[in-house]
mmCIF file of C-alpha atoms and ligand atoms in Angstrom:
data_model
loop_
_atom_site.group_PDB
_atom_site.id
_atom_site.type_symbol
_atom_site.label_atom_id
_atom_site.label_comp_id
_atom_site.label_asym_id
_atom_site.label_seq_id
_atom_site.Cartn_x
_atom_site.Cartn_y
_atom_site.Cartn_z
ATOM 1 C CA MET K 1 8.879 27.303 5.197
ATOM 2 C CA ARG K 2 9.911 27.175 8.870
ATOM 3 C CA LEU K 3 7.499 26.593 11.698
ATOM 4 C CA LEU K 4 8.117 26.625 15.452
ATOM 5 C CA ILE K 5 5.631 24.580 17.469
ATOM 6 C CA ASP K 6 6.133 26.124 20.882
ATOM 7 C CA ASP K 7 5.107 24.912 24.354
ATOM 8 C CA ALA K 8 3.792 21.504 23.315
ATOM 9 C CA ARG K 9 3.666 18.353 25.420
ATOM 10 C CA ILE K 10 5.999 16.235 23.277
ATOM 11 C CA TRP K 11 5.512 12.469 23.111
ATOM 12 C CA ASP K 12 8.266 11.312 20.804
ATOM 13 C CA GLY K 13 7.095 7.792 19.912
ATOM 14 C CA THR K 14 9.873 5.903 21.761
ATOM 15 C CA GLY K 15 7.722 5.224 24.817
ATOM 16 C CA ALA K 16 9.512 7.878 26.904
ATOM 17 C CA ALA K 17 7.243 10.072 29.054
ATOM 18 C CA PRO K 18 6.008 13.282 27.428
ATOM 19 C CA TYR K 19 7.684 16.556 28.359
ATOM 20 C CA PRO K 20 7.092 20.257 27.699
ATOM 21 C CA GLY K 21 9.063 21.338 24.672
ATOM 22 C CA LYS K 22 9.269 22.867 21.230
ATOM 23 C CA VAL K 23 9.776 21.525 17.726
ATOM 24 C CA LEU K 24 11.172 23.411 14.752
ATOM 25 C CA VAL K 25 9.985 22.207 11.352
ATOM 26 C CA ASP K 26 12.015 23.241 8.315
ATOM 27 C CA GLY K 27 10.501 22.231 4.981
ATOM 28 C CA GLU K 28 9.405 18.614 5.111
ATOM 29 C CA ARG K 29 11.586 17.645 8.085
ATOM 30 C CA ILE K 30 11.992 18.208 11.792
ATOM 31 C CA ALA K 31 14.988 20.500 12.280
ATOM 32 C CA ALA K 32 15.138 20.654 16.078
ATOM 33 C CA VAL K 33 13.455 19.237 19.183
ATOM 34 C CA ALA K 34 14.169 20.814 22.567
ATOM 35 C CA PRO K 35 12.775 21.046 26.098
ATOM 36 C CA GLN K 36 10.778 24.219 26.754
ATOM 37 C CA SER K 37 13.583 25.628 28.954
ATOM 38 C CA GLU K 38 16.004 25.666 26.022
ATOM 39 C CA THR K 39 16.136 28.160 23.172
ATOM 40 C CA VAL K 40 15.932 27.105 19.553
ATOM 41 C CA ALA K 41 17.215 29.410 16.824
ATOM 42 C CA ALA K 42 14.032 29.988 14.856
ATOM 43 C CA ASP K 43 14.550 33.334 13.139
ATOM 44 C CA GLY K 44 11.840 34.049 10.619
ATOM 45 C CA ALA K 45 9.846 30.937 11.519
ATOM 46 C CA GLU K 46 6.094 31.085 11.949
ATOM 47 C CA ARG K 47 5.301 30.375 15.612
ATOM 48 C CA ILE K 48 2.419 28.234 16.814
ATOM 49 C CA ASP K 49 1.581 28.425 20.502
ATOM 50 C CA ALA K 50 0.636 24.808 21.250
ATOM 51 C CA LYS K 51 -0.557 25.759 24.764
ATOM 52 C CA GLY K 52 0.482 22.416 26.220
ATOM 53 C CA LYS K 53 -1.318 20.289 23.639
ATOM 54 C CA PHE K 54 -0.038 16.736 22.942
ATOM 55 C CA LEU K 55 2.416 16.613 20.031
ATOM 56 C CA MET K 56 3.129 13.157 18.625
ATOM 57 C CA PRO K 57 4.240 11.452 15.414
ATOM 58 C CA GLY K 58 1.615 10.933 12.702
ATOM 59 C CA MET K 59 0.036 7.484 12.840
ATOM 60 C CA VAL K 60 0.566 4.678 10.349
ATOM 61 C CA GLU K 61 -2.286 2.442 9.182
ATOM 62 C CA GLY K 62 -0.460 -0.875 8.892
ATOM 63 C CA HIS K 63 -3.035 -2.806 6.842
ATOM 64 C CA SER K 64 -5.009 -0.412 4.692
ATOM 65 C CA HIS K 65 -7.475 -1.062 1.888
ATOM 66 C CA LEU K 66 -8.151 2.372 0.396
ATOM 67 C CA SER K 67 -10.187 0.840 -2.435
ATOM 68 C CA PHE K 68 -12.508 -1.028 -0.063
ATOM 69 C CA VAL K 69 -15.115 1.703 -0.101
ATOM 70 C CA ASP K 70 -17.368 0.808 2.825
ATOM 71 C CA VAL K 71 -19.321 -1.870 0.979
ATOM 72 C CA ALA K 72 -21.428 -4.562 2.621
ATOM 73 C CA ARG K 73 -20.203 -7.358 0.332
ATOM 74 C CA GLY K 74 -16.952 -7.910 -1.556
ATOM 75 C CA THR K 75 -18.609 -8.339 -4.940
ATOM 76 C CA ALA K 76 -19.931 -4.756 -4.751
ATOM 77 C CA LEU K 77 -16.300 -3.739 -5.349
ATOM 78 C CA GLY K 78 -16.209 -5.788 -8.534
ATOM 79 C CA GLU K 79 -19.284 -3.952 -9.814
ATOM 80 C CA LEU K 80 -17.530 -0.572 -9.610
ATOM 81 C CA ALA K 81 -15.943 0.733 -12.809
ATOM 82 C CA PRO K 82 -12.246 1.617 -12.455
ATOM 83 C CA GLU K 83 -12.882 5.353 -12.877
ATOM 84 C CA GLU K 84 -15.464 5.714 -10.092
ATOM 85 C CA HIS K 85 -13.599 3.217 -7.963
ATOM 86 C CA THR K 86 -10.387 5.244 -8.109
ATOM 87 C CA LEU K 87 -12.204 8.439 -7.120
ATOM 88 C CA LEU K 88 -13.767 6.663 -4.148
ATOM 89 C CA ALA K 89 -10.310 5.423 -3.108
ATOM 90 C CA MET K 90 -9.068 9.024 -3.348
ATOM 91 C CA ASP K 91 -11.876 9.992 -0.979
ATOM 92 C CA ALA K 92 -10.822 7.219 1.431
ATOM 93 C CA ALA K 93 -7.229 8.510 1.340
ATOM 94 C CA ARG K 94 -8.390 11.965 2.452
ATOM 95 C CA LYS K 95 -10.502 10.464 5.231
ATOM 96 C CA LEU K 96 -7.536 8.458 6.481
ATOM 97 C CA LEU K 97 -5.318 11.540 6.560
ATOM 98 C CA ALA K 98 -8.033 13.477 8.415
ATOM 99 C CA ALA K 99 -8.140 10.657 10.977
ATOM 100 C CA GLY K 100 -4.491 11.303 11.857
ATOM 101 C CA PHE K 101 -2.899 8.618 9.684
ATOM 102 C CA THR K 102 -0.086 10.209 7.705
ATOM 103 C CA SER K 103 1.127 6.899 6.256
ATOM 104 C CA ALA K 104 -0.497 3.663 5.157
ATOM 105 C CA CYS K 105 0.886 0.275 4.197
ATOM 106 C CA SER K 106 -1.657 -1.300 1.897
ATOM 107 C CA ALA K 107 -2.702 -4.888 2.443
ATOM 108 C CA ALA K 108 -4.537 -5.144 -0.894
ATOM 109 C CA ALA K 109 -6.367 -3.120 -3.506
ATOM 110 C CA ALA K 110 -9.596 -4.272 -5.111
ATOM 111 C CA LYS K 111 -8.152 -3.724 -8.616
ATOM 112 C CA ILE K 112 -4.532 -4.132 -9.661
ATOM 113 C CA ARG K 113 -3.717 -0.473 -10.349
ATOM 114 C CA ILE K 114 -5.842 1.521 -7.879
ATOM 115 C CA ASP K 115 -3.300 1.684 -5.046
ATOM 116 C CA VAL K 116 -0.535 2.359 -7.551
ATOM 117 C CA ALA K 117 -2.398 5.310 -9.080
ATOM 118 C CA ILE K 118 -3.389 6.720 -5.679
ATOM 119 C CA ARG K 119 0.148 6.278 -4.288
ATOM 120 C CA ASP K 120 1.668 8.140 -7.219
ATOM 121 C CA ALA K 121 -0.949 10.917 -7.211
ATOM 122 C CA ILE K 122 -0.360 11.504 -3.493
ATOM 123 C CA GLY K 123 3.411 11.384 -3.976
ATOM 124 C CA ASP K 124 3.172 13.907 -6.813
ATOM 125 C CA GLY K 125 1.000 16.233 -4.717
ATOM 126 C CA LEU K 126 -2.014 15.894 -7.027
ATOM 127 C CA ILE K 127 -4.307 14.692 -4.246
ATOM 128 C CA ASP K 128 -4.175 14.701 -0.447
ATOM 129 C CA GLY K 129 -3.600 11.485 1.422
ATOM 130 C CA PRO K 130 -1.138 9.513 3.502
ATOM 131 C CA ARG K 131 2.222 8.265 2.271
ATOM 132 C CA LEU K 132 1.225 4.983 0.692
ATOM 133 C CA LEU K 133 2.817 1.639 -0.080
ATOM 134 C CA ALA K 134 0.678 0.072 -2.798
ATOM 135 C CA ALA K 135 -0.540 -3.509 -2.909
ATOM 136 C CA GLY K 136 -2.213 -5.567 -5.616
ATOM 137 C CA PRO K 137 -5.419 -7.551 -5.185
ATOM 138 C CA GLU K 138 -5.575 -10.436 -2.728
ATOM 139 C CA LEU K 139 -4.224 -13.419 -4.623
ATOM 140 C CA THR K 140 -6.404 -16.292 -3.520
ATOM 141 C CA VAL K 141 -7.162 -19.867 -4.526
ATOM 142 C CA THR K 142 -10.450 -20.898 -6.103
ATOM 143 C CA GLY K 143 -12.954 -20.974 -3.243
ATOM 144 C CA GLY K 144 -10.652 -18.932 -1.006
ATOM 145 C CA LEU K 145 -11.258 -15.582 0.694
ATOM 146 C CA GLY K 146 -11.987 -12.978 -1.980
ATOM 147 C CA ASP K 147 -13.131 -15.406 -4.690
ATOM 148 C CA GLY K 148 -16.578 -13.893 -5.255
ATOM 149 C CA ARG K 149 -17.490 -15.993 -8.293
ATOM 150 C CA LYS K 150 -20.430 -18.332 -8.581
ATOM 151 C CA LEU K 151 -20.569 -21.194 -11.046
ATOM 152 C CA HIS K 152 -23.214 -19.362 -13.124
ATOM 153 C CA LEU K 153 -21.956 -15.799 -12.525
ATOM 154 C CA PRO K 154 -18.520 -14.323 -13.334
ATOM 155 C CA LEU K 155 -18.445 -12.004 -10.299
ATOM 156 C CA GLU K 156 -15.387 -10.076 -9.144
ATOM 157 C CA SER K 157 -14.478 -9.212 -5.570
ATOM 158 C CA PHE K 158 -11.297 -7.986 -3.864
ATOM 159 C CA GLY K 159 -9.503 -11.251 -4.616
ATOM 160 C CA LEU K 160 -7.918 -12.511 -7.791
ATOM 161 C CA PRO K 161 -8.250 -16.315 -7.893
ATOM 162 C CA VAL K 162 -5.110 -18.126 -9.034
ATOM 163 C CA ASP K 163 -4.440 -21.866 -8.897
ATOM 164 C CA GLY K 164 -1.129 -23.635 -9.195
ATOM 165 C CA PRO K 165 2.424 -22.264 -9.323
ATOM 166 C CA ASP K 166 2.303 -21.336 -13.033
ATOM 167 C CA GLU K 167 -0.775 -19.168 -12.746
ATOM 168 C CA MET K 168 0.516 -17.680 -9.507
ATOM 169 C CA LEU K 169 3.861 -16.770 -11.043
ATOM 170 C CA ARG K 170 2.213 -15.107 -14.044
ATOM 171 C CA THR K 171 -0.177 -13.093 -11.874
ATOM 172 C CA VAL K 172 2.475 -12.003 -9.375
ATOM 173 C CA ARG K 173 4.721 -10.802 -12.199
ATOM 174 C CA LEU K 174 1.782 -8.937 -13.721
ATOM 175 C CA CYS K 175 1.059 -7.119 -10.453
ATOM 176 C CA LEU K 176 4.760 -6.305 -10.028
ATOM 177 C CA ARG K 177 4.951 -4.990 -13.580
ATOM 178 C CA GLU K 178 2.004 -2.710 -12.865
ATOM 179 C CA GLY K 179 3.870 -1.167 -9.936
ATOM 180 C CA VAL K 180 2.689 -2.659 -6.656
ATOM 181 C CA ASP K 181 5.050 -2.526 -3.671
ATOM 182 C CA THR K 182 3.442 -5.500 -1.956
ATOM 183 C CA ILE K 183 2.036 -8.799 -3.179
ATOM 184 C CA LYS K 184 -0.824 -10.063 -0.997
ATOM 185 C CA LEU K 185 -1.476 -13.788 -0.592
ATOM 186 C CA ASN K 186 -4.551 -15.229 1.130
ATOM 187 C CA ILE K 187 -2.912 -18.332 2.573
ATOM 188 C CA SER K 188 -5.715 -19.132 5.021
ATOM 189 C CA GLY K 189 -9.475 -18.830 4.666
ATOM 190 C CA ASP K 190 -11.772 -16.546 6.644
ATOM 191 C CA PHE K 191 -14.918 -16.448 8.788
ATOM 192 C CA GLY K 192 -17.293 -15.666 5.931
ATOM 193 C CA THR K 193 -15.947 -18.198 3.411
ATOM 194 C CA ASP K 194 -17.552 -21.637 3.706
ATOM 195 C CA SER K 195 -15.139 -23.294 1.264
ATOM 196 C CA ALA K 196 -12.086 -21.869 3.064
ATOM 197 C CA PRO K 197 -12.504 -21.540 6.835
ATOM 198 C CA SER K 198 -10.243 -19.392 9.031
ATOM 199 C CA ASP K 199 -8.363 -22.384 10.411
ATOM 200 C CA ALA K 200 -7.574 -23.921 7.003
ATOM 201 C CA ALA K 201 -4.321 -23.199 5.133
ATOM 202 C CA VAL K 202 -5.695 -23.417 1.596
ATOM 203 C CA MET K 203 -2.817 -21.977 -0.446
ATOM 204 C CA THR K 204 -0.125 -24.541 -1.160
ATOM 205 C CA ASP K 205 3.623 -24.425 -0.533
ATOM 206 C CA GLY K 206 4.288 -24.454 -4.272
ATOM 207 C CA GLU K 207 2.027 -21.447 -4.888
ATOM 208 C CA ILE K 208 3.558 -19.422 -2.050
ATOM 209 C CA ALA K 209 7.137 -20.287 -2.998
ATOM 210 C CA VAL K 210 6.940 -18.905 -6.541
ATOM 211 C CA ALA K 211 5.130 -15.755 -5.378
ATOM 212 C CA VAL K 212 7.806 -14.963 -2.785
ATOM 213 C CA GLU K 213 10.683 -15.740 -5.131
ATOM 214 C CA ALA K 214 9.375 -13.549 -7.956
ATOM 215 C CA THR K 215 8.679 -10.667 -5.541
ATOM 216 C CA HIS K 216 11.904 -10.821 -3.544
ATOM 217 C CA VAL K 217 14.100 -11.045 -6.608
ATOM 218 C CA ILE K 218 13.225 -7.416 -7.384
ATOM 219 C CA GLY K 219 13.326 -6.319 -3.733
ATOM 220 C CA ARG K 220 9.608 -5.991 -3.052
ATOM 221 C CA ARG K 221 7.555 -7.541 -0.243
ATOM 222 C CA VAL K 222 4.945 -10.227 0.267
ATOM 223 C CA ALA K 223 2.135 -9.954 2.817
ATOM 224 C CA ALA K 224 -0.124 -12.791 3.868
ATOM 225 C CA HIS K 225 -3.631 -13.224 5.196
ATOM 226 C CA ALA K 226 -2.895 -16.010 7.679
ATOM 227 C CA ARG K 227 -5.404 -16.946 10.384
ATOM 228 C CA ALA K 228 -4.704 -20.706 10.559
ATOM 229 C CA SER K 229 -1.671 -21.817 12.545
ATOM 230 C CA GLU K 230 -0.337 -23.788 9.571
ATOM 231 C CA SER K 231 -0.736 -20.720 7.323
ATOM 232 C CA VAL K 232 1.498 -18.704 9.680
ATOM 233 C CA LYS K 233 4.156 -21.436 9.593
ATOM 234 C CA ARG K 234 3.905 -21.759 5.811
ATOM 235 C CA ALA K 235 4.326 -17.980 5.437
ATOM 236 C CA LEU K 236 7.373 -17.990 7.692
ATOM 237 C CA ARG K 237 8.902 -20.980 5.949
ATOM 238 C CA HIS K 238 8.777 -19.195 2.602
ATOM 239 C CA GLY K 239 10.021 -15.830 3.860
ATOM 240 C CA VAL K 240 6.769 -13.816 3.714
ATOM 241 C CA ASP K 241 7.529 -10.359 5.085
ATOM 242 C CA ILE K 242 4.221 -9.286 6.652
ATOM 243 C CA ILE K 243 1.964 -11.882 8.282
ATOM 244 C CA TYR K 244 -1.473 -10.526 9.154
ATOM 245 C CA HIS K 245 -3.950 -11.909 11.704
ATOM 246 C CA CYS K 246 -2.097 -15.012 13.062
ATOM 247 C CA ASP K 247 -5.185 -15.665 15.226
ATOM 248 C CA PHE K 248 -4.857 -19.443 15.565
ATOM 249 C CA ALA K 249 -1.046 -19.491 15.884
ATOM 250 C CA ASP K 250 -0.044 -22.365 18.207
ATOM 251 C CA GLU K 251 3.059 -22.385 20.426
ATOM 252 C CA GLU K 252 5.270 -23.623 17.606
ATOM 253 C CA ALA K 253 4.038 -20.839 15.303
ATOM 254 C CA LEU K 254 4.603 -18.261 18.048
ATOM 255 C CA ASP K 255 8.150 -19.576 18.587
ATOM 256 C CA LEU K 256 8.829 -19.278 14.851
ATOM 257 C CA LEU K 257 7.386 -15.747 14.753
ATOM 258 C CA GLU K 258 9.549 -14.760 17.695
ATOM 259 C CA ALA K 259 12.638 -16.204 16.028
ATOM 260 C CA ALA K 260 11.885 -14.050 12.959
ATOM 261 C CA LYS K 261 10.863 -10.919 14.866
ATOM 262 C CA ASP K 262 13.575 -8.705 13.414
ATOM 263 C CA ARG K 263 12.426 -9.607 9.914
ATOM 264 C CA VAL K 264 8.630 -9.860 9.995
ATOM 265 C CA PHE K 265 5.736 -7.584 10.832
ATOM 266 C CA THR K 266 2.325 -8.710 12.025
ATOM 267 C CA GLY K 267 -1.021 -6.984 12.518
ATOM 268 C CA PRO K 268 -4.243 -8.330 14.001
ATOM 269 C CA ALA K 269 -6.771 -6.196 12.042
ATOM 270 C CA VAL K 270 -9.343 -7.112 14.649
ATOM 271 C CA GLY K 271 -11.626 -4.142 13.950
ATOM 272 C CA ILE K 272 -13.739 -5.970 11.387
ATOM 273 C CA VAL K 273 -14.176 -8.977 13.695
ATOM 274 C CA LEU K 274 -15.456 -6.802 16.527
ATOM 275 C CA ALA K 275 -17.610 -4.674 14.237
ATOM 276 C CA ARG K 276 -19.240 -7.730 12.657
ATOM 277 C CA MET K 277 -19.905 -9.218 16.105
ATOM 278 C CA GLU K 278 -21.571 -5.974 17.204
ATOM 279 C CA GLY K 279 -23.682 -6.029 14.041
ATOM 280 C CA LEU K 280 -24.845 -9.590 14.659
ATOM 281 C CA HIS K 281 -25.973 -9.041 18.242
ATOM 282 C CA GLY K 282 -29.614 -10.081 18.396
ATOM 283 C CA ASP K 283 -29.544 -11.738 14.951
ATOM 284 C CA ASN K 284 -31.144 -15.106 15.580
ATOM 285 C CA SER K 285 -31.171 -16.320 11.992
ATOM 286 C CA ARG K 286 -29.400 -19.631 11.415
ATOM 287 C CA GLN K 287 -26.671 -18.030 9.249
ATOM 288 C CA GLY K 288 -26.307 -15.143 11.685
ATOM 289 C CA ARG K 289 -25.658 -17.546 14.570
ATOM 290 C CA ILE K 290 -23.177 -19.606 12.527
ATOM 291 C CA VAL K 291 -21.128 -16.535 11.582
ATOM 292 C CA TYR K 292 -21.318 -15.127 15.116
ATOM 293 C CA ASP K 293 -19.921 -18.383 16.541
ATOM 294 C CA ARG K 294 -17.050 -18.293 14.040
ATOM 295 C CA LEU K 295 -16.324 -14.672 14.958
ATOM 296 C CA GLN K 296 -16.411 -15.473 18.658
ATOM 297 C CA ARG K 297 -13.839 -18.254 18.163
ATOM 298 C CA LEU K 298 -11.705 -15.920 16.099
ATOM 299 C CA TYR K 299 -11.917 -13.143 18.678
ATOM 300 C CA ASP K 300 -10.989 -15.470 21.545
ATOM 301 C CA ALA K 301 -8.024 -16.842 19.583
ATOM 302 C CA SER K 302 -6.921 -13.356 18.548
ATOM 303 C CA CYS K 303 -6.900 -12.104 22.148
ATOM 304 C CA ARG K 304 -4.858 -15.101 23.292
ATOM 305 C CA THR K 305 -2.403 -14.801 20.405
ATOM 306 C CA HIS K 306 -1.884 -11.049 20.416
ATOM 307 C CA ASN K 307 -1.361 -10.888 24.156
ATOM 308 C CA ALA K 308 1.298 -13.592 23.722
ATOM 309 C CA MET K 309 2.853 -11.838 20.723
ATOM 310 C CA ARG K 310 3.029 -8.536 22.600
ATOM 311 C CA LYS K 311 4.871 -10.242 25.468
ATOM 312 C CA ARG K 312 7.301 -11.881 23.027
ATOM 313 C CA GLY K 313 8.203 -8.521 21.480
ATOM 314 C CA ILE K 314 6.945 -9.403 17.997
ATOM 315 C CA ARG K 315 6.325 -6.287 15.903
ATOM 316 C CA ILE K 316 2.581 -5.601 15.668
ATOM 317 C CA VAL K 317 1.079 -2.779 13.617
ATOM 318 C CA VAL K 318 -2.169 -0.923 14.197
ATOM 319 C CA GLY K 319 -5.072 -0.887 11.766
ATOM 320 C CA GLY K 320 -6.533 -3.147 9.194
ATOM 321 C CA ASP K 321 -9.663 -4.045 7.317
ATOM 322 C CA TYR K 322 -11.324 -0.656 7.608
ATOM 323 C CA GLY K 323 -13.379 -0.118 4.466
ATOM 324 C CA PHE K 324 -16.441 -2.269 5.041
ATOM 325 C CA ALA K 325 -19.910 -1.001 5.894
ATOM 326 C CA ALA K 326 -19.540 -2.324 9.434
ATOM 327 C CA ASN K 327 -16.037 -0.884 9.812
ATOM 328 C CA PRO K 328 -15.825 2.236 7.636
ATOM 329 C CA GLN K 329 -12.821 4.179 6.345
ATOM 330 C CA GLY K 330 -11.701 6.965 8.659
ATOM 331 C CA THR K 331 -12.593 5.178 11.911
ATOM 332 C CA ASN K 332 -9.194 3.432 11.959
ATOM 333 C CA ALA K 333 -8.097 4.977 15.275
ATOM 334 C CA ARG K 334 -10.574 2.641 16.983
ATOM 335 C CA ASP K 335 -7.784 0.087 16.649
ATOM 336 C CA LEU K 336 -5.831 1.805 19.434
ATOM 337 C CA GLU K 337 -8.739 1.210 21.781
ATOM 338 C CA HIS K 338 -8.939 -2.420 20.637
ATOM 339 C CA PHE K 339 -5.228 -2.920 21.388
ATOM 340 C CA VAL K 340 -5.660 -1.546 24.908
ATOM 341 C CA ARG K 341 -8.974 -3.216 25.687
ATOM 342 C CA HIS K 342 -8.405 -6.654 24.158
ATOM 343 C CA PHE K 343 -4.668 -7.246 23.739
ATOM 344 C CA GLY K 344 -3.228 -5.853 26.987
ATOM 345 C CA PHE K 345 -1.325 -2.932 25.448
ATOM 346 C CA SER K 346 -0.821 0.199 27.526
ATOM 347 C CA PRO K 347 -1.935 3.358 25.699
ATOM 348 C CA SER K 348 1.759 4.200 25.165
ATOM 349 C CA GLU K 349 2.438 0.748 23.668
ATOM 350 C CA ALA K 350 -0.567 1.046 21.350
ATOM 351 C CA LEU K 351 0.595 4.494 20.217
ATOM 352 C CA GLN K 352 4.138 3.164 19.644
ATOM 353 C CA ALA K 353 2.667 0.404 17.468
ATOM 354 C CA ALA K 354 0.926 3.131 15.458
ATOM 355 C CA THR K 355 3.994 5.377 15.158
ATOM 356 C CA ARG K 356 7.442 3.866 15.649
ATOM 357 C CA THR K 357 6.555 0.355 14.428
ATOM 358 C CA GLY K 358 4.496 2.007 11.702
ATOM 359 C CA GLY K 359 7.553 3.871 10.439
ATOM 360 C CA GLU K 360 9.380 0.540 10.255
ATOM 361 C CA ILE K 361 6.672 -1.214 8.241
ATOM 362 C CA MET K 362 6.778 1.744 5.814
ATOM 363 C CA LYS K 363 10.492 0.874 5.286
ATOM 364 C CA LEU K 364 11.276 4.324 6.692
ATOM 365 C CA GLY K 365 12.190 3.412 10.269
ATOM 366 C CA HIS K 366 15.264 5.654 10.129
ATOM 367 C CA GLU K 367 13.209 8.766 9.283
ATOM 368 C CA LEU K 368 9.539 8.192 10.114
ATOM 369 C CA GLY K 369 7.546 7.443 13.253
ATOM 370 C CA LEU K 370 9.400 9.483 15.876
ATOM 371 C CA VAL K 371 9.639 13.156 16.854
ATOM 372 C CA ARG K 372 13.356 13.470 16.286
ATOM 373 C CA PRO K 373 15.635 15.918 14.418
ATOM 374 C CA GLY K 374 16.101 14.888 10.776
ATOM 375 C CA TYR K 375 12.885 12.835 10.709
ATOM 376 C CA LEU K 376 10.036 13.629 8.349
ATOM 377 C CA ALA K 377 7.694 16.210 9.866
ATOM 378 C CA ASP K 378 4.646 13.945 10.160
ATOM 379 C CA LEU K 379 3.063 15.241 13.354
ATOM 380 C CA LEU K 380 -0.267 15.441 15.163
ATOM 381 C CA LEU K 381 -1.139 18.199 17.617
ATOM 382 C CA VAL K 382 -3.867 16.779 19.832
ATOM 383 C CA ASP K 383 -6.080 18.592 22.312
ATOM 384 C CA GLY K 384 -6.230 15.867 24.951
ATOM 385 C CA ASP K 385 -4.154 13.148 26.580
ATOM 386 C CA PRO K 386 -4.210 9.861 24.648
ATOM 387 C CA LEU K 387 -1.924 8.312 27.293
ATOM 388 C CA ALA K 388 -4.775 8.731 29.796
ATOM 389 C CA ASP K 389 -7.524 7.697 27.364
ATOM 390 C CA VAL K 390 -6.475 6.467 23.952
ATOM 391 C CA ARG K 391 -10.030 7.016 22.643
ATOM 392 C CA VAL K 392 -9.299 10.728 22.223
ATOM 393 C CA MET K 393 -7.514 9.708 18.990
ATOM 394 C CA GLN K 394 -10.910 8.767 17.514
ATOM 395 C CA ASP K 395 -12.126 12.377 17.734
ATOM 396 C CA LYS K 396 -10.862 14.259 14.670
ATOM 397 C CA GLY K 397 -12.141 17.497 16.206
ATOM 398 C CA ARG K 398 -9.312 17.250 18.735
ATOM 399 C CA PHE K 399 -6.591 17.562 16.095
ATOM 400 C CA ALA K 400 -5.356 21.162 16.052
ATOM 401 C CA PHE K 401 -3.566 19.948 12.957
ATOM 402 C CA VAL K 402 -2.438 16.870 11.102
ATOM 403 C CA MET K 403 0.953 17.481 9.495
ATOM 404 C CA LYS K 404 2.483 15.422 6.718
ATOM 405 C CA GLY K 405 5.919 16.306 5.437
ATOM 406 C CA GLY K 406 5.663 19.774 6.983
ATOM 407 C CA VAL K 407 2.277 20.519 5.396
ATOM 408 C CA ARG K 408 -0.490 21.239 7.883
ATOM 409 C CA TYR K 409 -4.073 20.103 7.525
ATOM 410 C CA THR K 410 -6.941 21.006 9.819
ATOM 411 C CA PRO K 411 -10.396 19.462 10.212
ATOM 412 C CA TRP K 412 -12.834 20.866 7.724
ATOM 413 C CA GLN K 413 -15.801 22.078 9.768
ATOM 414 C CA GLY K 414 -16.925 18.694 10.953
ATOM 415 C CA ALA K 415 -16.670 17.063 7.509
ATOM 416 C CA PRO K 416 -14.722 13.807 7.303
ATOM 417 C CA HIS K 417 -12.026 15.525 5.279
ATOM 418 C CA VAL K 418 -9.165 17.852 6.037
ATOM 419 C CA ARG K 419 -8.318 21.249 4.634
ATOM 420 C CA ARG K 420 -4.812 21.999 3.482
ATOM 421 C CA LEU K 421 -3.504 25.119 5.169
ATOM 422 C CA HIS K 422 -0.816 26.038 2.672
HETATM 423 ZN ZN1 LIG L 501 -7.286 -7.060 4.962
#
């Protein structure tokens, strides 16, 4: 299957200015990229007249939770049976693909095997969805983020509570045995968790150390939920590979992140913070005001930190924490707007975070995230100019197609899903 995308405005993901050109796709890869003035040998290829539309690499969701199925509270995930839950995650995978995200690096699944099953089904072509790196549940301490239990009720949420190095080691090895690519550790607390606030590093050195050792020894990665400054430092000290949030990172933590910038990835996942703040506007209840104040502090810290991290050249990925009622699956491209509006990114820098840096976090930086010969043909053809207004990426109706590995998908008559063309 050969396809010539002719007369497109090519933005290649490196940050270089777009130019009129053509791209030849052969099978699942890009065979040639050339300016419009040059000829490309494309005998027998199907030709698409792009009519000057914007052609760019497919986006990468850097912190996905496909099994967080737009619920209002974490324990609603625990109430779902594995069968229904997996089907809902399959639905979320299709929505993410339709939103222009052709890859996703998971930052936790609500049950140990959901991401694994979805990843393999997508890889085998059984279901449509982005390339996926699978994670296990959020490993958390008792009382930490994702511990949904009450003393009188054995509730489950998206976290799996583990306490002490022995229990941690056993649980990490279990998740690895079941096939996850990434172990997720909730080192800090969060805004909605009274017993583990955002600025507290509740997971101990001993717990983190065994988790990282057991994961790295078989070549897999550890990601951390780390809002507190000390949680960022603890993650770095133990060699955690992906450090999300980093909101309260102080100067020392920023220096350490910068020193490790060729090794680590970060991602703010600020969408949920902003969405929850919007939802609490006008809520004058005591609890509503308490949570709003926490969110405001978090937002202020996040803006300060992510502007500083951008200037220091630390790798930051787009996306994160879509999959709650306030911040639903498929609206992930809002993150680009957040990066531009709140973190000082230019539209080009935000798009590079979503494409080139995204390819790197997928461990495919040598073949994913750029429009370049030999790279995987993950491409978006967009009717609009995201460099002028990055919000056009939020409008799925503007995608002439979403292509993953040479397979084209088009929007399905206004539905949140895509239709496979061939
Ligand atoms: Zn998350």
